[in-house]
Tab-separated table of C-alpha atoms in Angstrom:
chain	number	residue	atom	x	y	z
B	23	UNK	CA	19.367	-94.051	72.479
B	24	UNK	CA	21.481	-96.418	74.593
B	25	UNK	CA	23.983	-93.614	75.098
B	26	UNK	CA	21.340	-91.321	76.526
B	27	UNK	CA	19.876	-93.857	78.878
B	28	UNK	CA	23.269	-94.899	80.172
B	29	UNK	CA	24.294	-91.331	80.823
B	30	UNK	CA	21.289	-90.355	82.919
B	31	UNK	CA	20.418	-91.028	86.483
B	32	UNK	CA	17.607	-89.910	88.735
B	33	UNK	CA	18.866	-89.426	92.268
B	34	UNK	CA	16.493	-89.325	95.187
B	35	UNK	CA	17.571	-86.432	97.393
B	36	UNK	CA	14.920	-86.565	100.077
B	37	UNK	CA	11.516	-87.986	100.967
B	38	UNK	CA	9.314	-85.447	102.704
B	39	UNK	CA	6.749	-86.750	105.125
B	40	UNK	CA	4.162	-84.809	107.044
B	41	UNK	CA	0.881	-84.983	105.214
B	42	UNK	CA	-1.524	-87.508	106.705
B	43	UNK	CA	-3.367	-88.318	103.479
B	44	UNK	CA	-2.480	-88.510	99.803
B	45	UNK	CA	-0.610	-85.564	98.311
B	46	UNK	CA	-2.469	-84.380	95.226
B	47	UNK	CA	-0.193	-81.722	93.837
B	48	UNK	CA	2.623	-79.325	94.419
B	49	UNK	CA	3.782	-75.978	93.079
B	50	UNK	CA	7.194	-74.331	93.223
B	51	UNK	CA	7.381	-70.675	94.202
B	52	UNK	CA	8.689	-69.114	90.971
B	53	UNK	CA	10.486	-66.304	92.802
B	54	UNK	CA	12.726	-68.702	94.735
B	55	UNK	CA	15.787	-70.689	93.809
B	56	UNK	CA	18.095	-67.728	93.332
B	57	UNK	CA	21.389	-66.990	95.034
B	58	UNK	CA	19.650	-65.176	97.882
B	59	UNK	CA	16.409	-67.090	98.103
B	60	UNK	CA	16.266	-70.808	98.869
B	61	UNK	CA	13.787	-72.887	96.908
B	62	UNK	CA	10.241	-73.064	98.271
B	63	UNK	CA	7.280	-75.131	97.186
B	64	UNK	CA	3.759	-75.843	98.420
B	65	UNK	CA	2.066	-79.253	98.571
B	66	UNK	CA	-1.677	-79.987	98.736
B	67	UNK	CA	-3.306	-82.944	100.384
B	68	UNK	CA	-6.422	-84.929	101.128
B	69	UNK	CA	-5.673	-84.055	104.758
B	70	UNK	CA	-7.166	-80.606	103.952
B	71	UNK	CA	-3.910	-78.740	104.449
B	72	UNK	CA	-1.223	-77.095	102.378
B	73	UNK	CA	2.361	-77.521	103.511
B	74	UNK	CA	5.083	-75.034	102.626
B	75	UNK	CA	8.539	-76.546	102.241
B	76	UNK	CA	11.814	-74.684	102.060
B	77	UNK	CA	15.309	-75.821	101.265
B	78	UNK	CA	17.946	-74.936	103.818
B	79	UNK	CA	20.397	-72.374	102.455
B	80	UNK	CA	23.238	-74.254	100.809
B	81	UNK	CA	26.525	-74.334	102.669
B	82	UNK	CA	28.866	-71.774	101.157
B	83	UNK	CA	31.572	-74.284	100.487
B	84	UNK	CA	33.790	-73.905	97.480
B	85	UNK	CA	34.992	-77.450	97.861
B	86	UNK	CA	31.674	-79.117	97.096
B	87	UNK	CA	32.414	-81.951	94.752
B	88	UNK	CA	29.221	-82.071	92.770
B	89	UNK	CA	27.403	-79.296	91.024
B	90	UNK	CA	24.535	-79.807	93.421
B	91	UNK	CA	25.739	-79.539	97.001
B	92	UNK	CA	22.702	-80.984	98.630
B	93	UNK	CA	20.742	-79.151	101.298
B	94	UNK	CA	17.835	-80.668	103.099
B	95	UNK	CA	14.233	-79.552	103.100
B	96	UNK	CA	12.020	-78.583	105.984
B	97	UNK	CA	8.357	-77.954	106.405
B	98	UNK	CA	8.152	-74.242	107.075
B	99	UNK	CA	4.406	-73.877	107.516
B	100	UNK	CA	1.132	-75.785	107.507
B	101	UNK	CA	-1.869	-73.902	106.142
B	102	UNK	CA	-4.752	-75.489	107.973
B	103	UNK	CA	-8.181	-74.851	109.524
B	104	UNK	CA	-9.384	-73.166	106.378
B	105	UNK	CA	-10.630	-75.765	103.963
B	106	UNK	CA	-13.174	-78.329	105.047
B	107	UNK	CA	-12.361	-80.867	102.358
B	108	UNK	CA	-9.445	-82.036	100.253
B	109	UNK	CA	-7.067	-79.353	99.060
B	110	UNK	CA	-6.576	-80.330	95.443
B	111	UNK	CA	-4.076	-77.910	93.929
B	112	UNK	CA	-2.347	-74.586	94.323
B	113	UNK	CA	-0.582	-71.944	92.317
B	114	UNK	CA	1.844	-69.163	93.253
B	115	UNK	CA	1.488	-65.717	91.755
B	116	UNK	CA	4.398	-64.761	89.444
B	117	UNK	CA	5.844	-62.489	92.152
B	118	UNK	CA	5.769	-65.391	94.600
B	119	UNK	CA	3.907	-63.251	97.104
B	120	UNK	CA	0.527	-64.965	96.905
B	121	UNK	CA	-0.578	-68.572	96.887
B	122	UNK	CA	-3.989	-69.559	95.512
B	123	UNK	CA	-5.398	-72.856	96.789
B	124	UNK	CA	-8.224	-74.869	95.200
B	125	UNK	CA	-10.369	-77.142	97.354
B	126	UNK	CA	-13.100	-79.767	97.051
B	127	UNK	CA	-15.079	-77.598	99.478
B	128	UNK	CA	-15.924	-75.435	96.435
B	129	UNK	CA	-13.797	-72.481	97.496
B	130	UNK	CA	-10.437	-71.076	96.468
B	131	UNK	CA	-8.369	-69.440	99.172
B	132	UNK	CA	-5.658	-66.838	98.669
B	133	UNK	CA	-2.732	-66.750	101.094
B	134	UNK	CA	0.038	-64.265	101.630
B	135	UNK	CA	3.278	-64.506	103.516
B	136	UNK	CA	2.919	-61.789	106.129
B	137	UNK	CA	6.129	-61.450	108.117
B	138	UNK	CA	6.968	-65.129	108.010
B	139	UNK	CA	3.433	-66.370	108.650
B	140	UNK	CA	0.995	-67.361	105.984
B	141	UNK	CA	-2.411	-65.735	106.263
B	142	UNK	CA	-5.557	-66.386	104.317
B	143	UNK	CA	-6.381	-62.982	102.867
B	144	UNK	CA	-9.314	-63.890	100.655
B	145	UNK	CA	-11.750	-66.689	99.817
B	146	UNK	CA	-13.300	-66.993	96.378
B	147	UNK	CA	-16.707	-68.571	96.203
B	148	UNK	CA	-18.897	-69.361	93.277
B	149	UNK	CA	-18.204	-72.853	92.025
B	150	UNK	CA	-21.070	-75.244	92.717
B	151	UNK	CA	-18.859	-78.071	93.843
B	152	UNK	CA	-15.216	-79.213	93.905
B	153	UNK	CA	-12.645	-76.713	92.613
B	154	UNK	CA	-9.870	-78.707	91.019
B	155	UNK	CA	-7.299	-76.296	89.703
B	156	UNK	CA	-6.194	-72.680	89.893
B	157	UNK	CA	-3.737	-70.723	87.759
B	158	UNK	CA	-2.316	-67.179	87.652
B	159	UNK	CA	-1.600	-65.503	84.349
B	160	UNK	CA	1.910	-64.305	83.458
B	161	UNK	CA	1.445	-60.805	84.868
B	162	UNK	CA	-0.428	-61.886	87.980
B	163	UNK	CA	-3.448	-59.768	87.062
B	164	UNK	CA	-5.820	-62.667	86.436
B	165	UNK	CA	-6.644	-65.902	88.185
B	166	UNK	CA	-8.504	-68.849	86.674
B	167	UNK	CA	-10.284	-71.705	88.471
B	168	UNK	CA	-12.172	-74.762	87.272
B	169	UNK	CA	-14.102	-77.643	88.745
B	170	UNK	CA	-16.561	-80.494	88.588
B	171	UNK	CA	-19.376	-78.080	87.811
B	172	UNK	CA	-17.887	-78.030	84.262
B	173	UNK	CA	-17.141	-74.322	84.382
B	174	UNK	CA	-14.010	-72.236	84.184
B	175	UNK	CA	-13.985	-68.961	86.128
B	176	UNK	CA	-11.756	-65.968	85.450
B	177	UNK	CA	-11.082	-63.547	88.291
B	178	UNK	CA	-9.445	-60.144	88.138
B	179	UNK	CA	-7.028	-59.260	90.899
B	180	UNK	CA	-7.827	-55.898	92.441
B	181	UNK	CA	-6.174	-53.823	95.121
B	182	UNK	CA	-6.801	-54.737	98.727
B	183	UNK	CA	-7.054	-58.493	98.133
B	184	UNK	CA	-10.270	-58.131	96.207
B	185	UNK	CA	-10.994	-60.604	93.465
B	186	UNK	CA	-13.726	-59.895	90.962
B	187	UNK	CA	-15.165	-62.599	88.799
B	188	UNK	CA	-15.065	-61.323	85.225
B	189	UNK	CA	-16.260	-64.407	83.449
B	190	UNK	CA	-17.872	-67.801	84.007
B	191	UNK	CA	-17.051	-69.946	81.024
B	192	UNK	CA	-19.300	-72.817	80.064
B	193	UNK	CA	-18.342	-75.165	77.293
B	194	UNK	CA	-16.880	-78.314	78.728
B	195	UNK	CA	-19.494	-81.037	79.003
B	196	UNK	CA	-17.889	-82.658	82.013
B	197	UNK	CA	-15.682	-82.105	85.043
B	198	UNK	CA	-12.763	-79.740	84.302
B	199	UNK	CA	-9.529	-81.138	85.731
B	200	UNK	CA	-6.995	-78.373	85.191
B	201	UNK	CA	-6.592	-74.802	84.010
B	202	UNK	CA	-3.352	-73.190	82.970
B	203	UNK	CA	-2.527	-69.825	81.466
B	204	UNK	CA	-0.142	-69.606	78.537
B	205	UNK	CA	3.326	-68.547	79.781
B	206	UNK	CA	3.309	-65.225	77.907
B	207	UNK	CA	-0.114	-64.555	76.357
B	208	UNK	CA	-3.382	-63.982	78.209
B	209	UNK	CA	-4.828	-67.137	76.709
B	210	UNK	CA	-6.267	-69.787	79.032
B	211	UNK	CA	-6.191	-73.550	78.552
B	212	UNK	CA	-8.389	-76.087	80.300
B	213	UNK	CA	-8.529	-79.868	80.155
B	214	UNK	CA	-11.377	-82.124	81.100
B	215	UNK	CA	-13.081	-85.440	81.842
B	216	UNK	CA	-14.856	-84.780	78.529
B	217	UNK	CA	-11.556	-85.757	76.819
B	218	UNK	CA	-10.916	-82.308	75.355
B	219	UNK	CA	-8.618	-79.349	75.834
B	220	UNK	CA	-10.240	-75.953	75.386
B	221	UNK	CA	-8.545	-72.682	74.590
B	222	UNK	CA	-10.108	-69.465	75.879
B	223	UNK	CA	-9.219	-65.932	74.785
B	224	UNK	CA	-10.788	-62.552	75.250
B	225	UNK	CA	-11.997	-60.061	72.747
B	226	UNK	CA	-12.248	-56.811	74.671
B	227	UNK	CA	-13.038	-58.509	77.994
B	228	UNK	CA	-15.481	-60.907	76.400
B	229	UNK	CA	-13.986	-64.349	77.050
B	230	UNK	CA	-14.819	-67.189	74.724
B	231	UNK	CA	-13.692	-70.634	73.742
B	232	UNK	CA	-11.622	-70.075	70.611
B	233	UNK	CA	-10.608	-73.681	70.054
B	234	UNK	CA	-11.430	-77.205	71.230
B	235	UNK	CA	-8.829	-79.944	70.846
B	236	UNK	CA	-10.760	-83.194	70.748
B	237	UNK	CA	-10.694	-86.496	68.953
B	238	UNK	CA	-11.279	-84.932	65.513
B	239	UNK	CA	-8.021	-82.978	65.990
B	240	UNK	CA	-6.084	-86.123	66.967
B	241	UNK	CA	-7.009	-85.425	70.565
B	242	UNK	CA	-7.287	-87.737	73.525
B	243	UNK	CA	-9.818	-90.559	73.862
B	244	UNK	CA	-10.249	-90.310	77.608
B	245	UNK	CA	-9.950	-87.793	80.457
B	246	UNK	CA	-7.196	-85.232	79.954
B	247	UNK	CA	-5.614	-84.711	83.356
B	248	UNK	CA	-2.947	-82.067	82.792
B	249	UNK	CA	-1.090	-79.877	80.343
B	250	UNK	CA	2.235	-78.077	80.309
B	251	UNK	CA	3.950	-75.587	78.010
B	252	UNK	CA	7.532	-75.571	76.826
B	253	UNK	CA	9.657	-72.596	77.785
B	254	UNK	CA	8.829	-70.436	74.775
B	255	UNK	CA	5.139	-71.284	74.837
B	256	UNK	CA	4.921	-72.440	71.241
B	257	UNK	CA	4.437	-76.077	72.221
B	258	UNK	CA	2.269	-77.837	74.769
B	259	UNK	CA	2.105	-81.394	76.109
B	260	UNK	CA	-1.075	-83.002	77.462
B	261	UNK	CA	-1.467	-86.240	79.417
B	262	UNK	CA	-4.453	-88.505	79.705
B	263	UNK	CA	-6.255	-91.531	81.079
B	264	UNK	CA	-5.905	-92.867	77.497
B	265	UNK	CA	-2.276	-93.664	78.412
B	266	UNK	CA	-0.706	-91.229	75.947
B	267	UNK	CA	1.051	-87.891	75.986
B	268	UNK	CA	0.297	-85.581	73.095
B	269	UNK	CA	2.440	-82.750	71.822
B	270	UNK	CA	0.732	-79.754	70.268
B	271	UNK	CA	2.177	-76.722	68.583
B	272	UNK	CA	0.944	-73.246	67.958
B	273	UNK	CA	0.304	-72.749	64.288
B	274	UNK	CA	2.600	-69.858	63.445
B	275	UNK	CA	0.978	-68.959	60.159
B	276	UNK	CA	-2.360	-68.011	61.634
B	277	UNK	CA	-0.820	-65.554	64.062
B	278	UNK	CA	-1.409	-62.985	61.381
B	279	UNK	CA	-5.139	-63.577	61.437
B	280	UNK	CA	-7.547	-60.765	62.138
B	281	UNK	CA	-8.506	-61.808	65.631
B	282	UNK	CA	-4.831	-62.177	66.542
B	283	UNK	CA	-5.379	-65.658	67.862
B	284	UNK	CA	-3.125	-68.535	66.803
B	285	UNK	CA	-4.593	-72.006	66.668
B	286	UNK	CA	-3.048	-75.208	67.959
B	287	UNK	CA	-2.503	-78.434	66.111
B	288	UNK	CA	-1.453	-81.930	67.058
B	289	UNK	CA	2.234	-82.646	66.459
B	290	UNK	CA	2.720	-86.138	67.783
B	291	UNK	CA	1.468	-88.730	70.238
B	292	UNK	CA	3.784	-90.494	72.709
B	293	UNK	CA	2.251	-93.915	73.106
B	294	UNK	CA	3.207	-97.356	74.382
B	295	UNK	CA	5.142	-96.180	77.427
B	296	UNK	CA	2.440	-95.934	80.078
B	297	UNK	CA	0.005	-98.635	81.105
B	298	UNK	CA	-1.995	-96.702	83.658
B	299	UNK	CA	-3.454	-93.215	83.824
B	300	UNK	CA	-0.954	-90.383	83.462
B	301	UNK	CA	-1.920	-87.767	86.035
B	302	UNK	CA	0.762	-85.169	85.553
B	303	UNK	CA	3.176	-83.834	82.991
B	304	UNK	CA	5.665	-80.971	83.152
B	305	UNK	CA	7.960	-79.571	80.480
B	306	UNK	CA	11.292	-78.301	81.808
B	307	UNK	CA	12.999	-75.137	80.592
B	308	UNK	CA	15.611	-77.353	78.931
B	309	UNK	CA	13.030	-79.358	77.029
B	310	UNK	CA	12.771	-82.504	79.173
B	311	UNK	CA	9.181	-83.705	79.625
B	312	UNK	CA	8.516	-85.434	82.959
B	313	UNK	CA	5.403	-87.556	83.506
B	314	UNK	CA	3.902	-88.994	86.688
B	315	UNK	CA	1.495	-91.902	86.446
B	316	UNK	CA	-0.740	-94.330	88.309
B	317	UNK	CA	1.840	-97.090	87.890
B	318	UNK	CA	4.063	-95.373	90.464
B	319	UNK	CA	6.680	-94.450	87.851
B	320	UNK	CA	8.236	-91.195	86.674
B	321	UNK	CA	9.280	-91.009	83.039
B	322	UNK	CA	11.349	-88.487	81.117
B	323	UNK	CA	11.031	-87.804	77.402
B	324	UNK	CA	13.112	-85.678	75.061
B	325	UNK	CA	12.883	-84.860	71.410
B	326	UNK	CA	14.472	-87.520	69.269
B	327	UNK	CA	16.683	-85.677	66.836
B	328	UNK	CA	18.116	-88.844	65.314
B	329	UNK	CA	14.899	-90.147	63.845
B	330	UNK	CA	14.118	-89.151	60.275
B	331	UNK	CA	10.407	-88.591	60.167
B	332	UNK	CA	8.179	-85.745	59.167
B	333	UNK	CA	8.091	-83.539	62.206
B	334	UNK	CA	9.432	-84.078	65.696
B	335	UNK	CA	9.252	-87.322	67.599
B	336	UNK	CA	10.024	-88.014	71.227
B	337	UNK	CA	11.902	-90.783	72.949
B	338	UNK	CA	12.095	-92.086	76.473
B	339	UNK	CA	15.145	-90.741	78.243
B	340	UNK	CA	14.675	-92.496	81.569
B	341	UNK	CA	12.066	-94.421	83.507
B	342	UNK	CA	12.116	-94.548	87.293
B	343	UNK	CA	9.919	-97.470	88.325
B	344	UNK	CA	8.544	-97.564	91.851
B	345	UNK	CA	9.473	-93.912	92.308
B	346	UNK	CA	6.753	-93.995	94.950
B	347	UNK	CA	4.867	-96.828	96.618
B	348	UNK	CA	1.574	-95.648	95.120
B	349	UNK	CA	0.159	-93.503	92.322
B	350	UNK	CA	2.054	-90.360	91.429
B	351	UNK	CA	-0.300	-87.400	91.199
B	352	UNK	CA	2.055	-84.567	90.355
B	353	UNK	CA	5.554	-83.975	88.997
B	354	UNK	CA	7.054	-80.493	88.819
B	355	UNK	CA	10.470	-79.225	87.776
B	356	UNK	CA	11.875	-76.576	90.081
B	357	UNK	CA	12.746	-73.045	88.982
B	358	UNK	CA	16.391	-72.138	89.007
B	359	UNK	CA	19.348	-73.816	87.473
B	360	UNK	CA	19.493	-77.202	89.069
B	361	UNK	CA	17.626	-80.085	87.451
B	362	UNK	CA	15.419	-80.757	90.456
B	363	UNK	CA	12.056	-82.459	90.246
B	364	UNK	CA	9.458	-82.861	92.975
B	365	UNK	CA	6.863	-85.632	92.907
B	366	UNK	CA	3.690	-86.026	94.972
B	367	UNK	CA	1.962	-89.331	95.641
B	368	UNK	CA	-0.991	-91.212	97.094
B	369	UNK	CA	1.565	-92.610	99.542
B	370	UNK	CA	1.407	-89.271	101.399
B	371	UNK	CA	4.945	-88.191	100.589
B	372	UNK	CA	6.697	-85.695	98.371
B	373	UNK	CA	10.048	-86.708	96.944
B	374	UNK	CA	12.790	-84.428	95.688
B	375	UNK	CA	14.899	-85.790	92.855
B	376	UNK	CA	17.809	-84.612	90.837
B	377	UNK	CA	18.281	-85.635	87.233
B	378	UNK	CA	22.025	-86.164	87.109
B	379	UNK	CA	23.624	-83.799	84.710
B	380	UNK	CA	25.416	-86.220	82.429
B	381	UNK	CA	22.760	-85.884	79.782
B	382	UNK	CA	21.575	-82.797	78.050
B	383	UNK	CA	18.062	-81.852	77.168
B	384	UNK	CA	17.256	-80.509	73.730
B	385	UNK	CA	16.954	-77.018	75.089
B	386	UNK	CA	14.732	-74.299	73.813
L	30	UNK	CA	-31.964	-91.458	103.925
L	31	UNK	CA	-33.615	-94.859	103.615
L	32	UNK	CA	-32.802	-97.182	100.819
L	33	UNK	CA	-35.848	-98.049	98.747
L	34	UNK	CA	-35.681	-101.371	97.001
L	35	UNK	CA	-34.850	-100.783	93.366
L	36	UNK	CA	-35.214	-104.343	92.339
L	37	UNK	CA	-37.633	-105.868	94.829
L	38	UNK	CA	-37.761	-109.317	93.262
L	39	UNK	CA	-34.286	-110.235	92.125
L	40	UNK	CA	-33.518	-113.637	90.765
L	41	UNK	CA	-31.604	-115.694	93.296
L	42	UNK	CA	-28.841	-117.809	91.810
L	43	UNK	CA	-27.557	-121.032	93.287
L	44	UNK	CA	-24.198	-120.657	94.958
L	45	UNK	CA	-21.319	-122.403	93.260
L	46	UNK	CA	-19.653	-125.283	95.086
L	47	UNK	CA	-16.553	-123.916	96.863
L	48	UNK	CA	-13.214	-125.507	95.934
L	49	UNK	CA	-10.996	-126.333	98.910
L	50	UNK	CA	-8.249	-123.785	99.364
L	51	UNK	CA	-4.672	-124.930	98.803
L	52	UNK	CA	-1.695	-123.938	100.900
L	53	UNK	CA	-0.660	-120.426	100.108
L	54	UNK	CA	2.988	-120.529	98.946
L	55	UNK	CA	3.414	-116.816	98.344
L	56	UNK	CA	3.712	-115.384	101.799
L	57	UNK	CA	2.223	-112.327	103.463
L	58	UNK	CA	1.723	-110.136	100.485
L	59	UNK	CA	-0.270	-112.603	98.424
L	60	UNK	CA	-3.918	-111.887	97.836
L	61	UNK	CA	-6.064	-114.971	97.558
L	62	UNK	CA	-9.190	-114.316	95.512
L	63	UNK	CA	-11.108	-116.616	97.803
L	64	UNK	CA	-10.282	-114.421	100.845
L	65	UNK	CA	-11.773	-111.481	99.023
L	66	UNK	CA	-14.771	-113.553	98.149
L	67	UNK	CA	-15.413	-114.316	101.802
L	68	UNK	CA	-15.551	-110.648	102.585
L	69	UNK	CA	-17.721	-109.841	99.652
L	70	UNK	CA	-20.162	-112.668	100.325
L	71	UNK	CA	-20.869	-111.241	103.737
L	72	UNK	CA	-21.201	-107.627	102.903
L	73	UNK	CA	-22.852	-107.883	99.547
L	74	UNK	CA	-25.591	-110.355	100.484
L	75	UNK	CA	-28.317	-107.996	99.457
L	76	UNK	CA	-26.956	-107.645	95.968
L	77	UNK	CA	-27.615	-111.311	95.272
L	78	UNK	CA	-25.493	-112.812	92.557
L	79	UNK	CA	-24.061	-109.431	91.699
L	80	UNK	CA	-20.660	-111.004	92.297
L	81	UNK	CA	-19.219	-114.439	91.787
L	82	UNK	CA	-15.752	-115.922	92.019
L	83	UNK	CA	-15.149	-115.236	88.352
L	84	UNK	CA	-15.585	-111.525	89.050
L	85	UNK	CA	-12.309	-111.180	90.824
L	86	UNK	CA	-9.010	-111.236	88.969
L	87	UNK	CA	-5.741	-110.820	90.793
L	88	UNK	CA	-2.410	-110.230	89.075
L	89	UNK	CA	0.064	-110.578	91.895
L	90	UNK	CA	3.106	-109.832	89.776
L	91	UNK	CA	1.817	-106.466	88.650
L	92	UNK	CA	-0.124	-105.878	91.851
L	93	UNK	CA	-3.429	-105.364	90.077
L	94	UNK	CA	-6.934	-106.414	90.994
L	95	UNK	CA	-9.937	-106.232	88.729
L	96	UNK	CA	-13.392	-106.606	90.196
L	97	UNK	CA	-16.391	-106.868	87.947
L	98	UNK	CA	-19.901	-106.832	89.275
L	99	UNK	CA	-23.243	-107.374	87.634
L	100	UNK	CA	-26.090	-105.088	88.627
L	101	UNK	CA	-29.318	-107.032	88.589
L	102	UNK	CA	-30.977	-104.752	86.059
L	103	UNK	CA	-29.590	-103.045	82.952
L	104	UNK	CA	-30.502	-99.535	84.027
L	105	UNK	CA	-29.521	-99.896	87.614
L	106	UNK	CA	-29.275	-96.387	89.009
L	107	UNK	CA	-27.338	-97.722	91.956
L	108	UNK	CA	-24.424	-98.976	89.867
L	109	UNK	CA	-22.056	-96.159	90.824
L	110	UNK	CA	-23.076	-96.392	94.478
L	111	UNK	CA	-22.482	-100.144	94.469
L	112	UNK	CA	-19.073	-99.517	92.945
L	113	UNK	CA	-18.326	-96.951	95.644
L	114	UNK	CA	-19.377	-99.408	98.347
L	115	UNK	CA	-16.967	-101.931	96.909
L	116	UNK	CA	-14.133	-99.409	96.975
L	117	UNK	CA	-14.810	-98.410	100.559
L	118	UNK	CA	-15.063	-101.952	101.840
L	119	UNK	CA	-12.043	-103.187	99.931
L	120	UNK	CA	-9.844	-100.211	100.712
L	121	UNK	CA	-8.063	-101.873	103.609
L	122	UNK	CA	-8.193	-105.422	102.322
L	123	UNK	CA	-5.106	-105.272	100.149
L	124	UNK	CA	-1.529	-104.079	100.604
L	125	UNK	CA	-1.485	-100.376	99.644
L	126	UNK	CA	0.510	-100.835	96.472
L	127	UNK	CA	-2.237	-102.887	94.832
L	128	UNK	CA	-4.209	-101.130	92.108
L	129	UNK	CA	-7.911	-101.902	92.186
L	130	UNK	CA	-10.114	-101.427	89.152
L	131	UNK	CA	-13.854	-101.868	89.482
L	132	UNK	CA	-16.107	-102.345	86.486
L	133	UNK	CA	-19.553	-103.559	85.666
L	134	UNK	CA	-19.323	-106.878	83.873
L	135	UNK	CA	-19.420	-106.407	80.107
L	136	UNK	CA	-22.898	-106.079	78.689
L	137	UNK	CA	-24.562	-105.835	82.071
L	138	UNK	CA	-25.383	-102.167	82.130
L	139	UNK	CA	-26.816	-99.695	79.662
L	140	UNK	CA	-24.237	-97.022	80.538
L	141	UNK	CA	-21.355	-99.408	81.023
L	142	UNK	CA	-18.635	-97.071	79.699
L	143	UNK	CA	-19.696	-94.022	81.640
L	144	UNK	CA	-20.221	-95.991	84.869
L	145	UNK	CA	-16.788	-97.614	84.514
L	146	UNK	CA	-15.140	-94.264	83.792
L	147	UNK	CA	-16.630	-92.702	86.898
L	148	UNK	CA	-15.830	-95.647	89.143
L	149	UNK	CA	-12.185	-95.603	88.096
L	150	UNK	CA	-11.599	-91.852	88.263
L	151	UNK	CA	-10.007	-91.702	91.685
L	152	UNK	CA	-10.512	-87.965	91.992
L	153	UNK	CA	-14.268	-88.407	91.492
L	154	UNK	CA	-14.287	-91.286	93.978
L	155	UNK	CA	-12.364	-89.254	96.574
L	156	UNK	CA	-14.690	-86.280	96.201
L	157	UNK	CA	-17.787	-88.485	96.343
L	158	UNK	CA	-16.648	-90.024	99.597
L	159	UNK	CA	-16.177	-86.541	101.091
L	160	UNK	CA	-19.778	-85.721	100.264
L	161	UNK	CA	-21.726	-86.373	103.471
L	162	UNK	CA	-24.959	-87.403	101.737
L	163	UNK	CA	-23.245	-89.880	99.473
L	164	UNK	CA	-21.065	-91.136	102.318
L	165	UNK	CA	-24.158	-91.745	104.406
L	166	UNK	CA	-25.756	-93.698	101.579
L	167	UNK	CA	-22.651	-95.832	101.167
L	168	UNK	CA	-22.455	-96.445	104.909
L	169	UNK	CA	-26.108	-97.446	104.991
L	170	UNK	CA	-25.627	-99.845	102.083
L	171	UNK	CA	-22.697	-101.453	103.809
L	172	UNK	CA	-24.467	-101.570	107.175
L	173	UNK	CA	-27.568	-103.157	105.737
L	174	UNK	CA	-25.446	-105.823	104.079
L	175	UNK	CA	-23.769	-106.908	107.290
L	176	UNK	CA	-26.309	-109.235	108.821
C-alpha cells in the first residue's frame, strides 16, 4: 500500500475560470481525444450557461520529455440565453454530435455543433420541476431524464431533431438525482434522494423497474448522488450522502433467466474515507475509481489484490485534499489514453488534472 | 404573499447574560460565534428564542459551522423556510471555504430527520432559492425580522 501511494501523484494542469456561479457538472465529448481531434468537454453552472472547453492541439514535438506534453485549454463557446435557471448537468451523444442539457427550469435542451457554432435544436418539456440529469444510451437512440418530480422519462430520438417521450417512469418516492444508461445494454439506472438505486428495463417497449437496490440489499442509508460503471459494465459504483461508496456487480448466473435480465448485488462498501457527502464518482477504463466530495477532496480507489478476503476489496490509492476551495460536485475521467481527470466545484472553477503514470490501475 | 402568524403567542424566554468578548488571537479568518449571534439576534427577532448561543458551533480547524435552531412548536410547518432564511442570511457571513450545516435542535420537531435532510441537501436549497415564490417568502421573512 505504501508503494502505491508513493508512486502516484496528481498534477494540476490548469484551472479553468469563466463561470460566474458554482459549476455543477461536466461531461467529456466521447468522440474527442484522438490523434485528429483535441479533447472537448462541457461544463454546467448555476450561472445558467454551459461552457464548451477544448484543448489546444498538442505541439507535434518528438522531443517532449513526458508522456503528456501539456496543451492548454480554452473556452470555445458559451451556451447561454436558453435556460432560465441553473443548468445542472449535460450529456454528449455517443457520436459527439449532440449535447443534451438538463436544467432546473424543468426543460432539457438539445444542442448541435453547426459549423463551429452551437445551436439549440430542440427543447424537451414535461417534467414538473427541476430536471437534474440526462443520459444517452450506448447507441444514441434513447435519452433519459430525471428530476425532483420523482419521475424518470425515456425519450426516443427521431429524425429531424424530434424527441418522443416513450415512457414516464414512476417508482422513486423522492427526488431523482441522476440517470445513467448501462454502457452496452439498454438498461437504465437511476439514483435518488429516497436512498435507492433503481434499474429499469423494457419488455417490448414497456419499461418497468426490474430491481431496486435499497437498504435490504446492503444499499445506501441516505441520498444516492451518482453512479458509474466499470469499462465492461459488469460492475457499478454508487456514492452517497451516507459517506460511503458501494460496489455492485451483475449477477452472471441469472443472465440465463427467461426475461433476459441480470440482477445486481452488493459486492462491497468503501467506508471510513469520506466525512462529508460524496457528490460524484467515476470509474476509469483502467479500473481507478475517482470520487469528488463536499470536503473539497478528490480520492482515488483501486481494487486491493493483496488482501485475502472473500470477494474484492478496495483501497485508497491517493487523496488530494483541498483540490478545490469548496465542494467538488463532479469528477470525470477523460476519454482517450491519457489519465486526465476534470473536476467541477462550488468555487466556480473546473480543474484539469493528470494522474501521474507511475502507478498502474487494475485494468479491466 | 403575507405571512400569517403560525404561533401567535410564543413563549418569550429571558435573554442570557452576555459574556464580554476576549481579544481575538486568530486573525482575519476566525469566526467568532458571538459575531454570528449579533447578526442572528437582529434578523431573527420574530422567531423568539428559536436560537441561543449554544446553537452555534464553530470548528475553525476543519472550517465547519453547525447551527441548530428550535422551532417554537413541534409541527412547525415553517421549519424548512426558517432554515432557508438562515442559509440566505449567513451566506456571506463566513469565508467561502466554511461548511455550514443547519439542523433543528434534537427532539424539537416531529419530522426532524426529513427537515434536516432537506435543509442540508444543497441542490434542494439552490433550487428552492431559484423558485420566485419561495424566494419572495424568504425575503419577506428576513425583511420583517429587520426592525
